[in-house]
Short mmCIF file of C-alpha atoms and ligand atoms in Angstrom, two decimals:
data_model
loop_
_atom_site.label_atom_id
_atom_site.label_comp_id
_atom_site.label_asym_id
_atom_site.label_seq_id
_atom_site.Cartn_x
_atom_site.Cartn_y
_atom_site.Cartn_z
CA MET A 520 0.00 0.00 0.00
CA VAL A 521 1.34 3.39 -0.99
CA THR A 522 -0.62 6.22 0.62
CA GLY A 523 -0.49 9.59 -1.15
CA GLY A 524 0.58 7.84 -4.36
CA ALA A 525 -1.19 10.40 -6.57
CA GLY A 526 0.95 13.22 -5.13
CA PHE A 527 4.40 14.35 -6.22
CA ILE A 528 6.76 12.00 -4.36
CA GLY A 529 4.21 9.19 -4.07
CA ALA A 530 3.70 9.02 -7.84
CA ASN A 531 7.43 9.11 -8.57
CA PHE A 532 7.95 6.40 -5.94
CA VAL A 533 5.27 4.20 -7.54
CA HIS A 534 6.78 4.64 -11.02
CA TYR A 535 10.20 3.70 -9.65
CA TRP A 536 8.98 0.76 -7.57
CA MET A 537 6.91 -0.81 -10.36
CA GLU A 538 9.84 -0.55 -12.72
CA GLN A 539 12.23 -2.18 -10.24
CA HIS A 540 9.76 -4.68 -8.72
CA PRO A 541 7.19 -5.42 -11.47
CA ASN A 542 5.88 -8.56 -9.73
CA ASP A 543 4.79 -6.69 -6.58
CA LEU A 544 1.15 -5.70 -6.21
CA VAL A 545 1.05 -1.93 -5.61
CA LEU A 546 -2.17 -0.45 -4.26
CA VAL A 547 -2.28 3.34 -4.13
CA VAL A 548 -4.62 4.89 -1.56
CA ASP A 549 -5.19 8.59 -2.12
CA ALA A 550 -7.98 10.99 -1.18
CA LEU A 551 -7.24 13.13 -4.28
CA THR A 552 -7.03 16.44 -2.46
CA TYR A 553 -5.93 19.49 -4.49
CA ALA A 554 -2.41 17.94 -4.47
CA GLY A 555 -3.49 14.55 -5.80
CA ASN A 556 -3.67 14.10 -9.56
CA LEU A 557 -4.54 10.84 -11.30
CA ALA A 558 -2.54 11.98 -14.34
CA ASN A 559 0.56 11.52 -12.16
CA LEU A 560 -0.13 7.79 -12.27
CA ASP A 561 -0.63 7.54 -16.06
CA PRO A 562 2.69 5.70 -16.58
CA VAL A 563 1.51 2.76 -14.41
CA GLN A 564 -2.29 2.77 -14.93
CA GLN A 565 -2.14 -0.18 -17.35
CA HIS A 566 0.27 -2.26 -15.28
CA PRO A 567 -1.43 -5.56 -14.31
CA ASN A 568 -0.19 -5.28 -10.71
CA PHE A 569 -1.34 -1.70 -10.13
CA LEU A 570 -4.50 -0.76 -8.23
CA PHE A 571 -5.88 2.64 -7.25
CA VAL A 572 -8.41 3.32 -4.50
CA GLN A 573 -9.72 6.77 -3.73
CA ALA A 574 -9.97 6.84 0.07
CA ASN A 575 -9.07 8.93 3.07
CA ILE A 576 -6.45 7.50 5.42
CA CYS A 577 -8.59 8.77 8.33
CA ASP A 578 -11.11 6.04 7.42
CA THR A 579 -9.63 3.29 9.62
CA SER A 580 -12.08 0.55 8.70
CA LYS A 581 -11.49 1.14 4.97
CA MET A 582 -7.73 0.92 5.57
CA GLU A 583 -8.23 -2.36 7.48
CA GLN A 584 -10.45 -3.73 4.73
CA LEU A 585 -7.86 -2.94 2.04
CA LEU A 586 -5.01 -4.51 4.04
CA ARG A 587 -7.08 -7.69 4.57
CA GLU A 588 -8.62 -7.96 1.13
CA HIS A 589 -5.35 -7.58 -0.76
CA GLN A 590 -3.15 -9.28 1.87
CA LEU A 591 -0.81 -6.32 1.92
CA ASP A 592 2.32 -6.69 4.04
CA THR A 593 3.94 -3.27 3.51
CA ILE A 594 2.71 0.29 3.86
CA VAL A 595 4.73 3.18 2.46
CA HIS A 596 3.02 6.15 4.04
CA LEU A 597 3.36 9.38 2.08
CA ALA A 598 -0.16 10.83 2.30
CA ALA A 599 0.00 14.23 3.95
CA GLU A 600 -0.78 17.88 3.70
CA SER A 601 2.68 18.97 2.61
CA HIS A 602 2.84 22.71 1.86
CA VAL A 603 4.26 24.89 4.65
CA ASP A 604 2.55 28.06 3.32
CA ARG A 605 -0.87 26.37 3.40
CA SER A 606 -0.19 25.18 6.96
CA ILE A 607 0.30 28.80 7.99
CA THR A 608 -3.01 29.98 6.54
CA GLY A 609 -5.00 26.84 7.45
CA PRO A 610 -3.42 24.42 9.92
CA ASP A 611 -6.52 22.27 10.65
CA ALA A 612 -6.22 19.99 7.61
CA PHE A 613 -2.58 19.35 8.55
CA LEU A 614 -3.51 18.11 12.01
CA GLU A 615 -6.35 16.03 10.57
CA THR A 616 -4.38 14.21 7.87
CA ASN A 617 -0.85 14.22 9.22
CA ILE A 618 -1.65 13.34 12.83
CA ILE A 619 -5.13 11.76 12.95
CA GLY A 620 -4.65 10.18 9.52
CA THR A 621 -1.30 8.64 10.42
CA HIS A 622 -2.77 7.34 13.66
CA SER A 623 -5.71 5.86 11.77
CA LEU A 624 -3.31 4.00 9.48
CA LEU A 625 -1.22 2.77 12.43
CA LYS A 626 -4.38 1.46 14.13
CA ALA A 627 -5.43 -0.36 10.94
CA ALA A 628 -1.97 -1.91 10.53
CA ARG A 629 -1.89 -3.03 14.16
CA GLN A 630 -5.39 -4.53 13.94
CA VAL A 631 -4.78 -6.52 10.75
CA TRP A 632 -1.12 -7.43 11.12
CA ILE A 633 -0.79 -7.95 14.88
CA THR A 634 -4.22 -8.46 16.53
CA GLU A 635 -5.52 -10.67 13.69
CA GLY A 636 -2.01 -12.10 13.19
CA ARG A 637 -2.20 -11.88 9.40
CA CYS A 638 1.42 -10.87 8.73
CA ALA A 639 4.28 -11.89 11.04
CA GLN A 640 6.64 -10.11 8.64
CA HIS A 641 5.23 -6.69 7.87
CA ARG A 642 6.54 -3.15 7.52
CA PHE A 643 5.07 0.29 8.11
CA HIS A 644 7.40 2.80 6.48
CA HIS A 645 6.71 6.42 7.37
CA VAL A 646 7.97 9.17 5.04
CA SER A 647 8.83 12.28 7.00
CA THR A 648 10.79 15.48 6.66
CA ASP A 649 13.92 17.25 7.86
CA GLU A 650 11.66 20.13 8.98
CA VAL A 651 10.93 18.28 12.24
CA TYR A 652 14.45 19.23 13.42
CA GLY A 653 13.80 22.98 13.18
CA THR A 654 16.21 25.49 11.73
CA LEU A 655 20.02 25.86 11.49
CA GLU A 656 22.39 28.82 11.52
CA PRO A 657 24.84 29.00 8.59
CA ASP A 658 27.70 27.29 10.48
CA ASP A 659 25.68 24.76 12.50
CA PRO A 660 26.38 21.08 11.84
CA ALA A 661 23.73 19.37 9.70
CA PHE A 662 20.77 17.43 11.17
CA THR A 663 21.54 13.88 12.31
CA GLU A 664 18.99 11.28 13.39
CA ASN A 665 19.79 12.32 17.00
CA THR A 666 19.08 16.04 16.54
CA PRO A 667 16.29 16.97 18.99
CA TYR A 668 12.94 17.74 17.39
CA ALA A 669 12.11 21.48 17.24
CA PRO A 670 9.40 21.94 14.58
CA ASN A 671 8.58 25.56 13.75
CA SER A 672 5.62 25.56 11.34
CA PRO A 673 2.23 23.90 11.84
CA TYR A 674 3.23 21.54 8.99
CA ALA A 675 6.50 20.57 10.71
CA ALA A 676 4.75 20.18 14.08
CA SER A 677 2.14 17.86 12.55
CA LYS A 678 4.86 15.76 10.90
CA ALA A 679 6.80 15.62 14.19
CA ALA A 680 3.66 14.35 15.95
CA SER A 681 3.21 11.67 13.30
CA ASP A 682 6.86 10.56 13.68
CA HIS A 683 6.32 10.19 17.44
CA LEU A 684 3.15 8.13 16.94
CA VAL A 685 4.97 5.78 14.54
CA ARG A 686 7.76 5.37 17.09
CA ALA A 687 5.23 4.74 19.88
CA TYR A 688 3.43 2.03 17.91
CA HIS A 689 6.75 0.22 17.55
CA HIS A 690 7.70 0.46 21.21
CA THR A 691 4.24 -0.19 22.62
CA TYR A 692 2.68 -2.68 20.22
CA GLY A 693 5.65 -4.15 18.35
CA LEU A 694 4.59 -2.77 14.96
CA GLN A 695 7.54 -3.16 12.56
CA VAL A 696 8.22 0.43 11.55
CA THR A 697 10.91 2.50 9.85
CA THR A 698 10.94 6.26 9.30
CA SER A 699 12.90 8.35 6.81
CA ASN A 700 13.38 12.11 7.21
CA CYS A 701 14.11 13.68 3.88
CA SER A 702 15.18 17.08 2.59
CA ASN A 703 13.51 19.14 -0.20
CA ASN A 704 12.62 17.09 -3.25
CA TYR A 705 12.28 18.32 -6.82
CA GLY A 706 11.55 16.71 -10.18
CA PRO A 707 8.65 15.77 -12.50
CA TYR A 708 5.02 16.06 -11.29
CA HIS A 709 5.98 18.63 -8.60
CA PHE A 710 2.91 20.73 -7.81
CA PRO A 711 3.56 24.22 -9.23
CA GLU A 712 3.08 26.14 -6.01
CA LYS A 713 6.38 24.86 -4.53
CA LEU A 714 9.51 26.85 -5.27
CA ILE A 715 11.20 25.04 -8.18
CA PRO A 716 8.14 24.22 -10.33
CA LEU A 717 6.69 27.66 -9.55
CA ILE A 718 9.80 29.36 -10.90
CA ILE A 719 9.85 27.18 -14.03
CA THR A 720 6.17 27.65 -14.86
CA ASN A 721 6.20 31.38 -14.06
CA ILE A 722 9.12 31.93 -16.42
CA LEU A 723 7.14 30.14 -19.15
CA ALA A 724 4.12 32.37 -18.40
CA ASP A 725 6.36 35.46 -18.06
CA GLN A 726 5.08 36.05 -14.52
CA PRO A 727 6.99 37.43 -11.50
CA LEU A 728 9.32 34.99 -9.67
CA PRO A 729 8.56 35.53 -5.96
CA VAL A 730 11.56 35.22 -3.63
CA TYR A 731 10.60 35.38 0.04
CA GLY A 732 12.52 37.80 2.30
CA ASP A 733 16.20 38.20 1.38
CA GLY A 734 16.27 34.87 -0.51
CA LYS A 735 19.24 33.64 1.51
CA GLN A 736 17.41 30.75 3.14
CA VAL A 737 19.13 27.43 2.48
CA ARG A 738 17.56 24.11 1.51
CA ASP A 739 19.21 20.75 0.71
CA TRP A 740 17.75 19.62 -2.64
CA LEU A 741 17.22 15.98 -3.64
CA TYR A 742 16.03 14.68 -7.01
CA VAL A 743 12.79 12.80 -6.39
CA THR A 744 13.90 9.49 -7.95
CA ASP A 745 16.89 9.53 -5.60
CA HIS A 746 14.40 9.82 -2.74
CA ALA A 747 12.52 6.80 -4.15
CA ARG A 748 15.80 4.87 -4.19
CA GLY A 749 16.43 5.92 -0.59
CA ILE A 750 13.03 4.63 0.53
CA GLU A 751 13.74 1.37 -1.31
CA LYS A 752 17.04 1.02 0.58
CA VAL A 753 15.31 1.58 3.92
CA LEU A 754 12.56 -0.91 3.07
CA LEU A 755 14.98 -3.62 1.96
CA GLN A 756 17.93 -3.06 4.30
CA GLY A 757 16.81 -0.75 7.12
CA GLN A 758 16.57 -1.89 10.73
CA VAL A 759 13.08 -2.04 12.20
CA GLY A 760 12.53 0.74 14.73
CA GLU A 761 15.19 2.99 13.16
CA ASN A 762 15.05 6.44 11.56
CA TYR A 763 17.15 7.33 8.50
CA ASN A 764 17.95 10.80 7.19
CA ILE A 765 17.95 11.09 3.39
CA GLY A 766 19.53 14.19 1.86
CA GLY A 767 20.83 15.51 -1.42
CA HIS A 768 24.35 16.62 -0.33
CA ASN A 769 23.24 19.76 -2.07
CA GLU A 770 22.70 22.97 -0.08
CA TRP A 771 21.60 26.03 -2.06
CA GLN A 772 20.33 29.48 -1.17
CA ASN A 773 16.89 30.11 -2.68
CA ILE A 774 18.04 33.15 -4.65
CA ASP A 775 20.91 31.18 -6.19
CA ILE A 776 18.49 28.46 -7.30
CA VAL A 777 16.12 30.97 -8.85
CA GLN A 778 18.99 32.63 -10.72
CA TYR A 779 20.34 29.24 -11.81
CA ILE A 780 16.95 28.19 -13.22
CA CYS A 781 16.71 31.54 -15.05
CA ARG A 782 20.09 30.92 -16.70
CA GLU A 783 19.18 27.33 -17.63
CA MET A 784 15.88 28.48 -19.12
CA ASP A 785 17.56 31.24 -21.12
CA SER A 786 20.05 28.67 -22.49
CA ALA A 787 17.26 26.22 -23.34
CA PHE A 788 15.41 28.90 -25.32
CA ALA A 789 18.61 30.00 -27.07
CA ALA A 790 19.43 26.41 -28.04
CA ASP A 791 15.99 25.36 -29.30
CA PRO A 792 14.11 27.81 -31.56
CA THR A 793 10.94 25.68 -31.43
CA LEU A 794 10.53 26.69 -27.76
CA GLN A 795 9.93 30.29 -28.87
CA GLU A 796 6.96 29.13 -30.95
CA ARG A 797 5.59 26.79 -28.29
CA TYR A 798 6.01 29.30 -25.46
CA SER A 799 5.53 32.59 -27.28
CA GLN A 800 4.33 34.30 -24.07
CA ALA A 801 7.73 33.68 -22.38
CA ALA A 802 9.06 37.07 -23.51
CA SER A 803 11.80 37.36 -20.86
CA ALA A 804 13.19 33.86 -21.56
CA ILE A 805 13.06 34.52 -25.32
CA ALA A 806 15.08 37.69 -24.70
CA GLY A 807 17.55 35.70 -22.58
CA GLU A 808 16.57 37.76 -19.54
CA SER A 809 14.43 35.51 -17.32
CA ALA A 810 16.13 36.98 -14.25
CA ARG A 811 14.37 40.30 -14.80
CA LEU A 812 11.21 38.55 -13.48
CA ILE A 813 12.74 38.04 -10.00
CA THR A 814 10.64 39.87 -7.40
CA TYR A 815 11.40 40.01 -3.70
CA ALA A 816 8.22 39.23 -1.74
CA LYS A 817 7.07 39.44 1.88
CA ASP A 818 8.81 36.74 3.94
CA ARG A 819 7.04 33.57 5.11
CA PRO A 820 6.11 33.94 8.83
CA GLY A 821 8.54 31.93 10.98
CA HIS A 822 10.59 31.07 7.88
CA ASP A 823 13.28 28.50 8.77
CA ARG A 824 16.68 29.80 7.73
CA ARG A 825 18.54 26.65 6.83
CA TYR A 826 18.00 22.90 6.56
CA ALA A 827 20.88 20.49 5.99
CA ILE A 828 21.01 16.70 6.26
CA ASP A 829 23.87 14.68 7.68
CA ALA A 830 23.35 11.47 5.73
CA HIS A 831 26.18 9.39 7.25
CA LYS A 832 23.85 6.79 8.72
CA SER A 833 22.00 5.99 5.48
CA GLY A 834 25.35 6.08 3.65
CA GLN A 835 27.14 3.71 6.02
CA GLU A 836 24.31 1.34 6.98
CA LEU A 837 22.43 1.21 3.69
CA GLY A 838 25.10 2.18 1.16
CA TYR A 839 22.83 5.00 0.02
CA ARG A 840 23.95 8.02 -2.00
CA PRO A 841 21.96 10.11 -4.44
CA LEU A 842 22.87 9.59 -8.11
CA GLU A 843 21.85 12.98 -9.52
CA SER A 844 23.84 16.18 -9.08
CA PHE A 845 21.81 19.37 -8.85
CA GLU A 846 22.90 20.28 -12.37
CA THR A 847 21.71 16.99 -13.92
CA GLY A 848 18.55 16.91 -11.79
CA ILE A 849 17.51 20.46 -12.67
CA ARG A 850 18.16 19.86 -16.36
CA LYS A 851 15.93 16.75 -16.30
CA THR A 852 13.26 18.66 -14.38
CA LEU A 853 13.31 21.65 -16.71
CA HIS A 854 13.14 19.37 -19.73
CA TRP A 855 10.17 17.49 -18.21
CA TYR A 856 8.17 20.71 -17.65
CA LEU A 857 9.01 21.94 -21.17
CA GLN A 858 7.77 18.62 -22.59
CA HIS A 859 4.59 18.40 -20.48
CA PRO A 860 2.79 21.75 -20.71
CA GLN A 861 -0.59 20.00 -20.67
CA TRP A 862 0.21 18.59 -17.19
CA TRP A 863 1.11 21.85 -15.47
CA GLN A 864 -1.35 24.01 -17.41
CA SER A 865 -4.22 21.74 -16.33
CA VAL A 866 -3.03 22.08 -12.73
CA MET A 867 -2.74 25.85 -12.98
CA ASP A 868 -6.15 26.39 -14.64
CA GLY A 869 -7.80 23.81 -12.35
CA SER A 870 -9.06 21.57 -15.19
CA TYR A 871 -7.29 18.51 -13.67
CA ARG A 872 -9.95 18.61 -10.92
CA GLU A 873 -12.80 18.47 -13.46
CA TRP A 874 -11.17 15.46 -15.11
CA ILE A 875 -10.85 13.67 -11.76
CA ALA A 876 -14.46 14.49 -10.88
CA LYS A 877 -15.59 12.92 -14.18
CA GLN A 878 -13.63 9.73 -13.43
CA TYR A 879 -15.55 9.35 -10.17
CA ALA A 880 -18.96 10.66 -11.27
P1 NAD K 1461 1.95 16.16 -2.09
O1 NAD K 1461 1.23 17.25 -1.39
O2 NAD K 1461 2.42 16.38 -3.48
O3 NAD K 1461 1.06 14.84 -2.11
C1 NAD K 1461 0.31 14.40 -1.01
C2 NAD K 1461 -0.67 13.35 -1.48
O4 NAD K 1461 -1.40 12.88 -0.34
C3 NAD K 1461 -1.71 13.88 -2.48
O5 NAD K 1461 -1.86 12.98 -3.55
C4 NAD K 1461 -2.98 13.96 -1.66
O6 NAD K 1461 -4.16 13.78 -2.43
C5 NAD K 1461 -2.79 12.83 -0.66
N1 NAD K 1461 -3.55 13.03 0.58
C6 NAD K 1461 -3.61 14.16 1.33
N2 NAD K 1461 -4.44 13.96 2.39
C7 NAD K 1461 -4.88 12.67 2.32
C8 NAD K 1461 -5.72 11.87 3.12
N3 NAD K 1461 -6.29 12.37 4.23
N4 NAD K 1461 -5.94 10.59 2.77
C9 NAD K 1461 -5.37 10.08 1.64
N5 NAD K 1461 -4.57 10.81 0.82
C10 NAD K 1461 -4.32 12.08 1.16
O7 NAD K 1461 3.15 15.79 -1.12
P2 NAD K 1461 4.64 15.33 -1.48
O8 NAD K 1461 5.48 16.53 -1.68
O9 NAD K 1461 4.58 14.27 -2.51
O10 NAD K 1461 5.07 14.68 -0.08
C11 NAD K 1461 4.79 13.31 0.20
C12 NAD K 1461 5.28 12.99 1.61
O11 NAD K 1461 6.67 13.24 1.70
C13 NAD K 1461 4.62 13.82 2.71
O12 NAD K 1461 4.41 13.00 3.82
C14 NAD K 1461 5.66 14.90 3.03
O13 NAD K 1461 5.54 15.31 4.36
C15 NAD K 1461 6.95 14.13 2.80
N6 NAD K 1461 8.10 14.94 2.40
C16 NAD K 1461 8.02 15.78 1.32
C17 NAD K 1461 9.15 16.48 0.90
C18 NAD K 1461 9.12 17.40 -0.30
O14 NAD K 1461 10.12 18.06 -0.57
N7 NAD K 1461 8.03 17.47 -1.06
C19 NAD K 1461 10.35 16.33 1.60
C20 NAD K 1461 10.40 15.48 2.72
C21 NAD K 1461 9.26 14.77 3.09
O1 DAU K 1462 12.49 20.23 3.76
C1 DAU K 1462 11.51 19.33 3.32
C2 DAU K 1462 10.23 20.07 3.00
O2 DAU K 1462 10.44 20.73 1.76
C3 DAU K 1462 9.01 19.15 2.92
O3 DAU K 1462 8.79 18.55 4.17
C4 DAU K 1462 7.77 19.94 2.46
O4 DAU K 1462 6.67 19.06 2.29
C5 DAU K 1462 8.09 20.59 1.14
O5 DAU K 1462 7.00 21.37 0.69
C6 DAU K 1462 9.33 21.47 1.26
O6 DAU K 1462 9.07 22.60 2.13
P1 DAU K 1462 9.65 24.05 1.82
O7 DAU K 1462 8.84 25.05 2.55
O8 DAU K 1462 11.12 24.09 2.02
O9 DAU K 1462 9.37 24.10 0.23
P2 DAU K 1462 8.88 25.29 -0.72
O10 DAU K 1462 9.08 24.84 -2.12
O11 DAU K 1462 7.53 25.79 -0.33
O12 DAU K 1462 9.92 26.45 -0.41
C7 DAU K 1462 11.32 26.27 -0.61
C8 DAU K 1462 12.01 27.53 -0.17
O13 DAU K 1462 11.67 28.58 -1.10
C9 DAU K 1462 11.57 28.04 1.20
O14 DAU K 1462 12.69 28.62 1.85
C10 DAU K 1462 10.53 29.11 0.88
C11 DAU K 1462 11.02 29.67 -0.44
N1 DAU K 1462 9.97 30.16 -1.37
C12 DAU K 1462 8.92 29.34 -1.62
C13 DAU K 1462 7.93 29.76 -2.49
C14 DAU K 1462 6.73 28.87 -2.77
C15 DAU K 1462 10.12 31.39 -1.98
O15 DAU K 1462 11.11 32.12 -1.74
N2 DAU K 1462 9.15 31.80 -2.84
C16 DAU K 1462 8.04 31.04 -3.12
O16 DAU K 1462 7.16 31.48 -3.90
#
């Protein structure tokens, strides 16, 4: 069971897993909130071992029924409200899905796997974030698995609570859990309200590129397929009851990223004249001046200054290291958005919701 499999990381994880493990049954459970998009699962829809169920993880009896009916022995739990800005304007949904929803799933897993004794060997893998550790100063050492939790946004606090519940279900009930805490992901199918896809799509629409505050906040960027590989490593080699940090070895200031994407986009337009026809509204990129769209905006309240992952444990215990550099990952990402305008345009004009509604009418 992959929860949140119609979202950004979930979908990329499912694509990766089904390619690497084509004989495994993969059942995606997703409520299809604004962040869920069935088009993200197009590459696997026809796979004979793929199933999709629209359901809310807060529905414990439905989760139990699915675990029983399909004899599932592994949950990869990605379903969440994931956008920090939305958690600032409306925290309730974050508490509901990230805390109550995770608890609902833990209860279902305990009931079916332990109380009913259906799976002696089972695994509940919880996908979490580096934001639970709080914020770093420029010279602070990076977050390790032993860094005390100090979440600063409602999103981070709700993820921290979910991490603690997962831990408690292991210690109290013997549920076989692992948790991974990952840094900022980027790549295909990234919802265009997060920084990197927002910058790409705004350049193509010749819209302002909003940089919060002074733009010197630092994030550690990881290509999404590298995250999928990290989760695979934890599932196959990780120790039950353990947490693993997964990072990109790739710290960048936001303003540097925005400028880098502007340069890459200018080069892409200069190298391929067909882009000018396909994206005729991208006047600044066509002129080789995407950076003129950069606009400093009001800072995010409580904005964490720096995140950085110390990934020694996953490196030493699991042999994990990301394969993509930022340069190769951004190029792939940019190329994907340039090749899939119908995907991001349908997200931006809202028509992907109408299509989903029709599927379930
Ligand atoms: P996303 O917002 O793109 O996708 C979340 C998915 O969960 C959507 O498909 C949505 O429909 C589904 N969902 C939401 N509420 C649900 C509910 N109650 N029941 C069932 N499904 C529900 O998120 P993402 O960026 O892909 O993140 C996935 C996970 O990875 C999250 O747990 C997030 O905290 C974690 N994470 C994300 C990043 C990142 O950079 N994006 C980094 C570290 C960890
Ligand atoms: O660190 C992992 C986290 O990364 C995940 O747990 C979250 O689910 C994920 O959304 C992401 O959180 P961030 O807040 O870091 O991502 P976001 O893309 O929203 O912002 C990245 C940085 O860019 C952050 O410092 C805020 C800044 N920003 C963001 C937006 C949307 C801007 O300067 N301008 C913007 O318009």
